[in-house]
Coordinates of C-alpha atoms and ligand atoms in Angstrom, one line a residue:
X1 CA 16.9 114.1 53.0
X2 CA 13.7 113.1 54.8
X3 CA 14.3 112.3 58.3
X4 CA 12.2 111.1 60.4
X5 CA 13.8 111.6 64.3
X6 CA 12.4 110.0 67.5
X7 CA 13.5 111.0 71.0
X8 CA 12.8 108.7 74.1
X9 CA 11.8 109.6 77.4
X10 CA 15.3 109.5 78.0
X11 CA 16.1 112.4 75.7
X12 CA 12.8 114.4 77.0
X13 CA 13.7 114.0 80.7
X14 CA 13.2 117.6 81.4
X15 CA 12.7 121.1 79.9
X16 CA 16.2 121.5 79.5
X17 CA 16.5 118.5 77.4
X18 CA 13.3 119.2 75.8
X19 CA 15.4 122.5 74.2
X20 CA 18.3 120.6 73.3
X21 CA 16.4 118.0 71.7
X22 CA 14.6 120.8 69.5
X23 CA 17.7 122.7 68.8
X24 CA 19.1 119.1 67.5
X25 CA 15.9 119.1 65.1
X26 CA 16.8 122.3 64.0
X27 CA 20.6 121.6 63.4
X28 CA 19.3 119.1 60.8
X29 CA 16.0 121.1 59.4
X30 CA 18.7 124.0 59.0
X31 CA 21.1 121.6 56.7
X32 CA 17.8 121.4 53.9
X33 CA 16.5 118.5 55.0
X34 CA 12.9 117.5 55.8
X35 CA 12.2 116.9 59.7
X36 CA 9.3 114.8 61.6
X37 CA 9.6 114.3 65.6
X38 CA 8.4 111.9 66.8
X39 CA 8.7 112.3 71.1
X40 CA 7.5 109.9 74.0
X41 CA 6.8 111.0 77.3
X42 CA 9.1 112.7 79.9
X43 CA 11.2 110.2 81.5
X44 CA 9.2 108.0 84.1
X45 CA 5.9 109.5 83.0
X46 CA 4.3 106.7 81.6
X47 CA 4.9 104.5 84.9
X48 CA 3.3 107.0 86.9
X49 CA 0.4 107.5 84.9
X50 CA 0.2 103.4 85.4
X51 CA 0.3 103.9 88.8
X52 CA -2.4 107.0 89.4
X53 CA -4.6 104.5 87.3
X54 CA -4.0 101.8 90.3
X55 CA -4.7 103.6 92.9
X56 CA -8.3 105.6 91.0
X57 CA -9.4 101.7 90.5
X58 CA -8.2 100.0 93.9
X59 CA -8.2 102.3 96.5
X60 CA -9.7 105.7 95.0
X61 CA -7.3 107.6 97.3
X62 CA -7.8 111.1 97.1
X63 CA -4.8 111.9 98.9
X64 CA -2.2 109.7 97.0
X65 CA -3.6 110.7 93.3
X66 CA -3.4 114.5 94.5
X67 CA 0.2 114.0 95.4
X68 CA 0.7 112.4 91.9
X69 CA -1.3 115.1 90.2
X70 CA 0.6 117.9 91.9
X71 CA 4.1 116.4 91.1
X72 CA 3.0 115.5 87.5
X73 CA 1.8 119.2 87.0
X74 CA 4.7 120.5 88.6
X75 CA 6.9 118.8 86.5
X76 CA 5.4 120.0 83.1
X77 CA 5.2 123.6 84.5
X78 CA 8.9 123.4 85.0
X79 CA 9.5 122.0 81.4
X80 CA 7.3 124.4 79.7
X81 CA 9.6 127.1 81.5
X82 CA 13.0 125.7 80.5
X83 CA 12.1 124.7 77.4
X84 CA 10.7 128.0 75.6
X85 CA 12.1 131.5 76.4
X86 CA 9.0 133.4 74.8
X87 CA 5.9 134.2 77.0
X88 CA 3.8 134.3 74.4
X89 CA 4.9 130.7 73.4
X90 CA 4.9 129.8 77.0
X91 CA 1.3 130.7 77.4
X92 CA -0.1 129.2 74.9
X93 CA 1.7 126.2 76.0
X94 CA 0.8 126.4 79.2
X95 CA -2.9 126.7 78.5
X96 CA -3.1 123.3 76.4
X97 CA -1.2 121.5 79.3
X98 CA -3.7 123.0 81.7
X99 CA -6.5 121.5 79.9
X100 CA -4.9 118.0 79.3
X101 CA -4.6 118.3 82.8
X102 CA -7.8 118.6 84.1
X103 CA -9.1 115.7 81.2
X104 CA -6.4 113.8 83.1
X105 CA -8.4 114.2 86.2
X106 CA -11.7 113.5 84.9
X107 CA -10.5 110.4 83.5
X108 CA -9.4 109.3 87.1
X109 CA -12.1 110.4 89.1
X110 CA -14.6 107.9 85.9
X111 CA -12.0 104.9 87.1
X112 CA -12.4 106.0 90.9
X113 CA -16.3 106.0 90.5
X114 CA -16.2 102.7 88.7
X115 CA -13.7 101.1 90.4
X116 CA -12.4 99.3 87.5
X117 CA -9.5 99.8 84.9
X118 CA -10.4 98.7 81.6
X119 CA -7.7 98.3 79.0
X120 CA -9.2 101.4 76.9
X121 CA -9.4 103.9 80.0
X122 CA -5.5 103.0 80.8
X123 CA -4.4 103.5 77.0
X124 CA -6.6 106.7 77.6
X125 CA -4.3 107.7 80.4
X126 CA -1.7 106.6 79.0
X127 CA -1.3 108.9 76.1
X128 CA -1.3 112.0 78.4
X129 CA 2.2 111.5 79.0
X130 CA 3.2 111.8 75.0
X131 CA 0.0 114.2 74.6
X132 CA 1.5 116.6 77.2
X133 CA 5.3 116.3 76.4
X134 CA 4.8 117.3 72.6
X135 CA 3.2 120.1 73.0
X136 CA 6.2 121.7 75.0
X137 CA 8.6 120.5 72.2
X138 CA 7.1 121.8 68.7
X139 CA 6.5 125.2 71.5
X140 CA 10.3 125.0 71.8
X141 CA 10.6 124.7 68.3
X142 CA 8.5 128.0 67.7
X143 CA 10.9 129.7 70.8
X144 CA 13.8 128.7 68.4
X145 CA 12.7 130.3 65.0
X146 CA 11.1 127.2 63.4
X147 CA 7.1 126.4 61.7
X148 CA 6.0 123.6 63.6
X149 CA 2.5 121.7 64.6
X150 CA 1.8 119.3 67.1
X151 CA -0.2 116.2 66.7
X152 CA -1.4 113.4 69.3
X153 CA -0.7 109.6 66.8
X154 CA -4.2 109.5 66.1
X155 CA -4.3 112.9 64.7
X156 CA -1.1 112.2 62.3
X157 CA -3.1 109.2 61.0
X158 CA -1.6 106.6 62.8
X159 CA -4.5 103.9 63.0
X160 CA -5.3 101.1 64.7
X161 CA -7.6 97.8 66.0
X162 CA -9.3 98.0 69.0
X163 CA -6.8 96.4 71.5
X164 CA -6.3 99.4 73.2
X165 CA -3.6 98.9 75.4
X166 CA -1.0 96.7 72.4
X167 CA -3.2 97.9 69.4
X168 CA -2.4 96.7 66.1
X169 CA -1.9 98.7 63.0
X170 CA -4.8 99.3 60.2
X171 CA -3.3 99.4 56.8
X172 CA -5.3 102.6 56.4
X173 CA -2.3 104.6 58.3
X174 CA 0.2 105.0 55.1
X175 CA -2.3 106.7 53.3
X176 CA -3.7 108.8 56.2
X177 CA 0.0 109.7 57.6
X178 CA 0.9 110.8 53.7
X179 CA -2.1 112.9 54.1
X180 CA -1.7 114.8 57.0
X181 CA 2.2 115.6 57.3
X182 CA 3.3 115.9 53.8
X183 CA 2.1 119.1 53.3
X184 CA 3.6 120.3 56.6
X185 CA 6.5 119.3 55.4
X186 CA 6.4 121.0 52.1
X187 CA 5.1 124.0 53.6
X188 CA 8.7 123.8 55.9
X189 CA 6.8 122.7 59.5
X190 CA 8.9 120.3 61.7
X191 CA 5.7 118.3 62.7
X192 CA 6.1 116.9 66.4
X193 CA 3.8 113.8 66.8
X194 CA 3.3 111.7 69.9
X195 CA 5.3 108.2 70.0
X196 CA 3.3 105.4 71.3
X197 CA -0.4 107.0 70.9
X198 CA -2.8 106.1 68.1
X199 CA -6.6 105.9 67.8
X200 CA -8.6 102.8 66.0
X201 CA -11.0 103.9 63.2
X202 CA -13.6 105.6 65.4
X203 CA -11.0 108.1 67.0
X204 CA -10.6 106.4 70.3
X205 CA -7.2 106.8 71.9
X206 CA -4.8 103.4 71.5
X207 CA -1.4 102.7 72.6
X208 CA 1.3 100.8 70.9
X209 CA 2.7 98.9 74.0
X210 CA 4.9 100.0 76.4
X211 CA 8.2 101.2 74.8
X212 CA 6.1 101.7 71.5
X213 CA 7.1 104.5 70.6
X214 CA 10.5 103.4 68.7
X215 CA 7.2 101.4 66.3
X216 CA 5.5 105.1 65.6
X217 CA 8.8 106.7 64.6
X218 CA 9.0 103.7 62.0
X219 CA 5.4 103.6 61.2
X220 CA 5.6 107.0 60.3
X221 CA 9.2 106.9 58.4
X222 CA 7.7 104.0 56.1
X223 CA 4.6 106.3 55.8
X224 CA 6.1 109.1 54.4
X225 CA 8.8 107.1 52.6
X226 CA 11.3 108.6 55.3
X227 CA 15.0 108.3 53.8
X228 CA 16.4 107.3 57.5
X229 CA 14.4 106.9 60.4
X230 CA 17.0 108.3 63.3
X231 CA 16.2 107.0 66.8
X232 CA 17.7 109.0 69.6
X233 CA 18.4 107.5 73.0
X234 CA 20.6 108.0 75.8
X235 CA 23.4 105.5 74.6
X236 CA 25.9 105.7 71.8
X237 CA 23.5 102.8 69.6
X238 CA 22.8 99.0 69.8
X239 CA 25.6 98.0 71.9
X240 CA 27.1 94.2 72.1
X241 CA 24.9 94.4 75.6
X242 CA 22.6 96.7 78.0
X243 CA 25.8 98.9 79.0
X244 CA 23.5 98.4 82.9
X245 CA 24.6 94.9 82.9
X246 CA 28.1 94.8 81.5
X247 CA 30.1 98.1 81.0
X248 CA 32.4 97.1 78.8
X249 CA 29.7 96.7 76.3
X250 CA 30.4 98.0 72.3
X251 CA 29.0 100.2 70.1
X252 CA 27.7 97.9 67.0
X253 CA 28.4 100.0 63.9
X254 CA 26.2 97.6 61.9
X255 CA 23.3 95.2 62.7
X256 CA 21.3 93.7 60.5
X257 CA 17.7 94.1 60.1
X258 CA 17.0 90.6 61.4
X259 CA 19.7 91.0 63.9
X260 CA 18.2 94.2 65.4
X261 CA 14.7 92.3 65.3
X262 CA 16.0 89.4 67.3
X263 CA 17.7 91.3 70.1
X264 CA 14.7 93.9 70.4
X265 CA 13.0 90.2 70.9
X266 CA 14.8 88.6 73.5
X267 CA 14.9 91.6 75.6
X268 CA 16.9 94.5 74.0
X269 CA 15.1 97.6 75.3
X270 CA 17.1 100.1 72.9
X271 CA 14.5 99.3 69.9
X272 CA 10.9 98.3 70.8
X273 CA 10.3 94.4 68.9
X274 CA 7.9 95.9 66.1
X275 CA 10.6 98.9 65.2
X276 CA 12.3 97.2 62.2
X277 CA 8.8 95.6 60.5
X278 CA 7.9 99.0 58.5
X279 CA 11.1 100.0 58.1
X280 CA 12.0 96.1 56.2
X281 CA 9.3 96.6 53.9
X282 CA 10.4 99.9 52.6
X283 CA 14.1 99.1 52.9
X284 CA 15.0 102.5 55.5
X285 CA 18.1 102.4 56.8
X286 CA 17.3 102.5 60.6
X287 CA 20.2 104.5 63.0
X288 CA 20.6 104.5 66.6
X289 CA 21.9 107.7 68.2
X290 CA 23.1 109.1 71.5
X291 CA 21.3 112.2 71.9
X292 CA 23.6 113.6 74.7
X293 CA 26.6 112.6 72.5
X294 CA 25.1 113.5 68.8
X295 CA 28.4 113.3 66.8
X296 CA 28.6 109.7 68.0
X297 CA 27.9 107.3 64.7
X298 CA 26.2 104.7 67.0
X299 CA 24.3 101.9 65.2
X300 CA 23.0 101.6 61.6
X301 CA 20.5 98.5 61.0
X302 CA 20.2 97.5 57.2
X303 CA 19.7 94.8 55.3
X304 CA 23.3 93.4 54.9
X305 CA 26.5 93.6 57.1
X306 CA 29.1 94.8 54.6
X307 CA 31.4 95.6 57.4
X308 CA 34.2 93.3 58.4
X309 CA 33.2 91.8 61.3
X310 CA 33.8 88.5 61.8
X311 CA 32.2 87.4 65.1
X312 CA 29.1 84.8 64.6
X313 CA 27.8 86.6 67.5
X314 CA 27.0 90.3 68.3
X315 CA 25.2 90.7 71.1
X316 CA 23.8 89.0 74.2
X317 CA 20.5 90.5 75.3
X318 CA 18.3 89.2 78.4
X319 CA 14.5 89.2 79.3
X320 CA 13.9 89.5 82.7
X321 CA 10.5 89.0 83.6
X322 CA 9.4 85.5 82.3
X323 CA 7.2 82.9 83.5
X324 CA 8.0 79.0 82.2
X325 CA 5.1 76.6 81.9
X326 CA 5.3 72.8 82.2
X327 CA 3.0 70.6 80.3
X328 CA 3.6 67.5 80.7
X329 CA 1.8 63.6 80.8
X330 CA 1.5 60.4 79.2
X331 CA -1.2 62.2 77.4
X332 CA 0.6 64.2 75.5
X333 CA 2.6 60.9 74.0
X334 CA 1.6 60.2 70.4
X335 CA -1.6 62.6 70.6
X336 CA -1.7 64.7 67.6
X337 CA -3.2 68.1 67.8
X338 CA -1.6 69.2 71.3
X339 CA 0.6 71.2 70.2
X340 CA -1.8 73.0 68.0
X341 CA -4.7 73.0 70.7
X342 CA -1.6 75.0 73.4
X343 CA -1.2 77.5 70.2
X344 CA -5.2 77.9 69.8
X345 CA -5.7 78.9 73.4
X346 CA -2.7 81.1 73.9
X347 CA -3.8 82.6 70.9
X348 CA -7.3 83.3 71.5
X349 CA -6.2 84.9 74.9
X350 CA -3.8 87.3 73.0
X351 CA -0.6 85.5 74.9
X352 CA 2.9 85.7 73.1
X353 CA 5.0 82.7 73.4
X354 CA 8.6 83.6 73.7
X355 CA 9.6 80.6 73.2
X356 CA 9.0 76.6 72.8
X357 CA 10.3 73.7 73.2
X358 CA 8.7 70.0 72.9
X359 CA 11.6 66.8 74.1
X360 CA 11.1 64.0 71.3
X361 CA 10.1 61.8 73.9
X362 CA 6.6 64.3 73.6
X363 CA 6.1 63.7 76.8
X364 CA 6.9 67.4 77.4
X365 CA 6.1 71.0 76.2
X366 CA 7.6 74.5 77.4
X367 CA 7.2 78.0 76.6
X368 CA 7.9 80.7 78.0
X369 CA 5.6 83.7 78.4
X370 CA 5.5 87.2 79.2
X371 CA 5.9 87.2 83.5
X372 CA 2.5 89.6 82.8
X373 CA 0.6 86.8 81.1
X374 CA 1.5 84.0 82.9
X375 CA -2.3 83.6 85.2
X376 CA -3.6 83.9 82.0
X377 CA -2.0 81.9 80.1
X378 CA -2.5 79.0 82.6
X379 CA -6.1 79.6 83.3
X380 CA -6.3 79.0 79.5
X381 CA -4.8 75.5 79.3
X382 CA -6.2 74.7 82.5
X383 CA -9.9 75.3 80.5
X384 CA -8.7 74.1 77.1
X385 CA -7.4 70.4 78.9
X386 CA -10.2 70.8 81.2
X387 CA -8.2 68.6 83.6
X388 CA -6.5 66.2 80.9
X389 CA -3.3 67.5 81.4
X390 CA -4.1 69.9 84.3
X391 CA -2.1 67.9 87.4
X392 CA 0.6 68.1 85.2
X393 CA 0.6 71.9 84.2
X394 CA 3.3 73.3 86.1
X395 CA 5.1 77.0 86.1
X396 CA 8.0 78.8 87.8
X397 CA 8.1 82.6 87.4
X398 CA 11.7 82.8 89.1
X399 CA 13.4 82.4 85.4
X400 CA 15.2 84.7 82.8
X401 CA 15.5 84.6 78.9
X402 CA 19.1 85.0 77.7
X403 CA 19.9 84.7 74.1
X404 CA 22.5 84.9 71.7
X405 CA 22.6 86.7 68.1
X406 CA 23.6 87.3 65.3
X407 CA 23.6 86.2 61.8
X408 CA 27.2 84.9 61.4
X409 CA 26.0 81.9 63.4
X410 CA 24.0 80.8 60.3
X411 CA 25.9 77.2 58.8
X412 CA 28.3 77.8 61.3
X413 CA 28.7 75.0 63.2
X414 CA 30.4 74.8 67.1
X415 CA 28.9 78.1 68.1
X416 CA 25.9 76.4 70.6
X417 CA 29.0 74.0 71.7
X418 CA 30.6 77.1 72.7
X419 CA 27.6 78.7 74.3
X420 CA 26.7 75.8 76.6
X421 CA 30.6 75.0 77.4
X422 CA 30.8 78.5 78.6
X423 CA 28.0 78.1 80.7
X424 CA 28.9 75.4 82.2
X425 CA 31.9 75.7 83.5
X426 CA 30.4 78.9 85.3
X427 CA 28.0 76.4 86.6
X428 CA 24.3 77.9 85.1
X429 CA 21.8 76.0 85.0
X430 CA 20.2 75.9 81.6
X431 CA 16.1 74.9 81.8
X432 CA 15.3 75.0 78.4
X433 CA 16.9 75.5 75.3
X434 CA 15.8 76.9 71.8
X435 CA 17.2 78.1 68.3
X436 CA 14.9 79.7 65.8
X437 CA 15.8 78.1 62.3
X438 CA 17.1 81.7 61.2
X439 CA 19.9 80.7 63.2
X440 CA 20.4 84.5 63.9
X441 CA 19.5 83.6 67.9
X442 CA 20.3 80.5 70.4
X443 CA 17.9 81.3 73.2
X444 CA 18.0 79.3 76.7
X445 CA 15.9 80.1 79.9
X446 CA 18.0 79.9 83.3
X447 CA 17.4 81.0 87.2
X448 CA 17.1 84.6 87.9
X449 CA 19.4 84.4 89.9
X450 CA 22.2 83.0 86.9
X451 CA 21.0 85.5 84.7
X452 CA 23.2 88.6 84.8
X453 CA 26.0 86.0 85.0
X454 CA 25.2 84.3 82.2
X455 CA 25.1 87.5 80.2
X456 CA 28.5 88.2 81.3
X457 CA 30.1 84.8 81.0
X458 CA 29.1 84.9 76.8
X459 CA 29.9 88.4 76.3
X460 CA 33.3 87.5 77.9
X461 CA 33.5 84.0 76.3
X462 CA 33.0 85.7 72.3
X463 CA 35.0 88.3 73.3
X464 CA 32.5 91.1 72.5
X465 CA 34.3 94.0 74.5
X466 CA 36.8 93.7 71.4
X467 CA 34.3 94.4 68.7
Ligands
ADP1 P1 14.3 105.6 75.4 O1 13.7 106.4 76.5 O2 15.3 106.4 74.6 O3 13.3 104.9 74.6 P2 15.0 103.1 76.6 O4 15.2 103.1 78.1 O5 13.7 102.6 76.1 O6 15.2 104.6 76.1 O7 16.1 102.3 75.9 C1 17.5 102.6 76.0 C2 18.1 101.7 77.0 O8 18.2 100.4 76.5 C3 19.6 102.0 77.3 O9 19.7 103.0 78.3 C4 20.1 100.7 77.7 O10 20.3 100.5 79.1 C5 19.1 99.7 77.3 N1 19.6 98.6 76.5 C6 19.4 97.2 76.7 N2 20.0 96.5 75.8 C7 20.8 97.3 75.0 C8 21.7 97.1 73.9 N3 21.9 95.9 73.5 N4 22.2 98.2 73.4 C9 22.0 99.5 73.9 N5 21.1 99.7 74.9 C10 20.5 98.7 75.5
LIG2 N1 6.2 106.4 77.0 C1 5.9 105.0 76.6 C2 6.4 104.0 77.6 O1 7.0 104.4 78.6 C3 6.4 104.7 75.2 C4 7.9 104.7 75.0 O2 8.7 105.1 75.9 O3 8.4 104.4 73.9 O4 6.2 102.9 77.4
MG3 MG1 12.3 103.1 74.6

């Protein structure tokens, strides 16, 4: 078999990991098939990167980024020795860390000089978090016996648009991933390429968005017409919940391939939202694994649910960090083209809706954005209605997404009767409802403060703990 398998910062959280991780690659290169690893940085990494890049742009302390730098360095040193046994290897190693270090610091002293951020130096500091973690992994690989090569995204062919920091995917990258790992893999290398990190067409360093690097396992899998694409994580699978929130939460055994794109959606951190897209078109059975409990089965997403379970609903998922905007006026009664002129200007800003909802009455629109987009997104309807409907733009960033799914719900009738009984009779407040005509999701927005209850009031109510 071809497998491609991804590890998450999770499953990289040290050098001790790091070896277990490359000794579970081996396990499966040794049993004849053909491995790709695709890694992310060490645990936390990325967030510290983001926050060395705040402090080079706003304050330029020298103090504060050398306490970073020191721990970051520190970290990887320890790694390097954990993870490979060999000096030789560890050298080596050691010497390419060393230099992504000190690019690392040039890149912060340019954003200390400028004093701004742009979104193509943070993608740039970014990727040193994947660039520095895979070299220590295909080095453990070498400590254990096995051929393997190293490559930053860009370098295994992953291409992509200009948007630096959520770049979009050139077409170009099937043929240019093909290219550059199949005849590793022939030749019997266990390529190790950086999750999350790809380059546009001119070779400057892009980034996926933030938990991207579940996308560049599949990217790659549909590339290199992967038979599975295995993504390894520190929980047994796509549970019927985030196991954080409610511990009795269930292993799924199966989830659909629209089922595992709508949780990832409404808040599911387990599989980034663009995971299942490559994998679809080629029809690669997707599996979710524990990677500190690899016998585990966890979660296989497919195309159909052959399985016998019966429950419209699998899971209950939750997006935190959400801002909900108001639009609202007799202006917006009757006038065609509003709806289309919100969409336009979202759109040209690069702003996701979540979600929308318009009351018949059209006196009334809602979405729901990204908590990160919200100034944005306001400043653009405040210039697009250049004060039509500005005193009656409104928007309250103390809300949650919660959301129901799975694809039993389809033609089956009673199930949002359910949800909303449930809820109230635990008294939450529901601000604004919406079902996608899949009918493999009922989402609804409700106070921050309802949230986690709301989560635990459905999974009780569909009685997912016996799944
Ligand atoms: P990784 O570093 O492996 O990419 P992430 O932190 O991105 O790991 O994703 C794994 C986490 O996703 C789990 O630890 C879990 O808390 C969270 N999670 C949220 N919803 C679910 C769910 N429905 N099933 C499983 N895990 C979930
Ligand atoms: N390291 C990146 C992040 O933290 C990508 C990932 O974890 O998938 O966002
Ligand atoms: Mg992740």
């Amino acid at each position: 078999m071809r497998i491609v398998m991804k590890f998450g910062g999770t499953s990289v959280g040290d050098g001790l990991k790091i070896r277990n991780v490359a000794a579970l690659a081996k396990r499966y290169y040794d049993q004849d098939n053909e491995v790709i690893v695709v890694a992310s940085a060490m645990t936390g990494v990325t967030d510290k990167l983001f926050e060395m890049a705040q402090v080079a742009s706003n304050t330029c302390s020298a103090k504060e980024i050398e306490t970073h730098f020191a721990a970051l360095s520190d970290r990887h040193e320890k790694a390097i020795v954990d993870a490979i046994h060999d000096a030789a290897v560890r050298d080596e190693v050691r010497a390419e860390i060393q230099q992504r270090l000190s690019e690392l610091k040039n890149a912060l002293v340019g954003v200390c000089y400028l004093g701004e951020l742009t979104n193509r130096s943070l993608a740039y500091i970014y990727s040193f978090g994947e660039r520095m973690c895979v070299p220590i992994l295909s080095g453990s690989l070498r400590d254990l016996g096995m051929k393997s090569k190293h490559f930053s995204g860009g370098e295994a062919g992953v291409i992509t648009d200009s948007r630096y920091e959520s770049a979009r995917l050139d077409p170009v990258t099937d043929v240019r991933v093909k290219e550059s790992l199949m005849p590793l893999l022939k030749a019997g290398f266990i390529p190790v390429v950086t999750g999350f990190v790809a380059a546009d067409k001119k070779g400057v360093i892009t980034v996926l968005g933030r938990g991207g690097s579940d996308y560049s396992a599949s990217i790659i899998g549909a590339a290199v017409d992967a038979d599975e694409i295995w993504i390894y994580t520190d929980v047994n699978g796509i549970m019927t919940t985030d196991p954080r929130l409610v511990p009795q939460a269930r292993t799924l055994p199966v989830v659909t391939y629209l089922e595992a794109m709508e949780m990832s959606y409404f808040g599911a951190k387990v599989l980034h939202p663009k995971t299942i897209e490559p994998a679809v078109k080629k029809g690669i059975p997707v599996k979710v694994l524990n990677t500190f409990q690899p016998e585990h089965p966890g979660t296989v997403v497919l195309m159909k649910d052959a399985t016998s379970c019966r429950s419209p609903i699998k899971a209950v998922t939750m997006i935190k960090n959400i801002g909900l905007i108001n639009i609202s006026g007799a202006g917006l009664s009757g006038t065609p083209g509003i709806a289309g002129r919100i969409f336009s200007a979202l759109g040209r800003e690069d702003i996701n809706i979540i979600m929308i909802s318009q009351a018949s009455s059209e006196f009334n629109v809602s979405l729901a954005v990204d908590g990160a987009q919200v100034d944005r997104a306001l400043a653009a309807l405040k210039a697009e209605f250049n004060g039509e409907i500005a005193r009656d733009l409104t928007c309250n960033n103390n809300v949650c997404v919660v959301a129901v799914v799975g694809a039993g719900m389809a033609g089956n009738p009673g199930i949002a009767g359910r949800v909303f009984t449930a809820l109230g009779r635990e008294k939450v407040n529901i601000r604004m409802i919406s079902q996608g005509s899949s009918e493999a999701n009922i989402s609804f927005v409700v106070n921050k403060e309802d949230a986690s209850r709301a989560v635990k009031v459905l999974h009780d109510e569909f009685e997912l703990h016996k799944l």
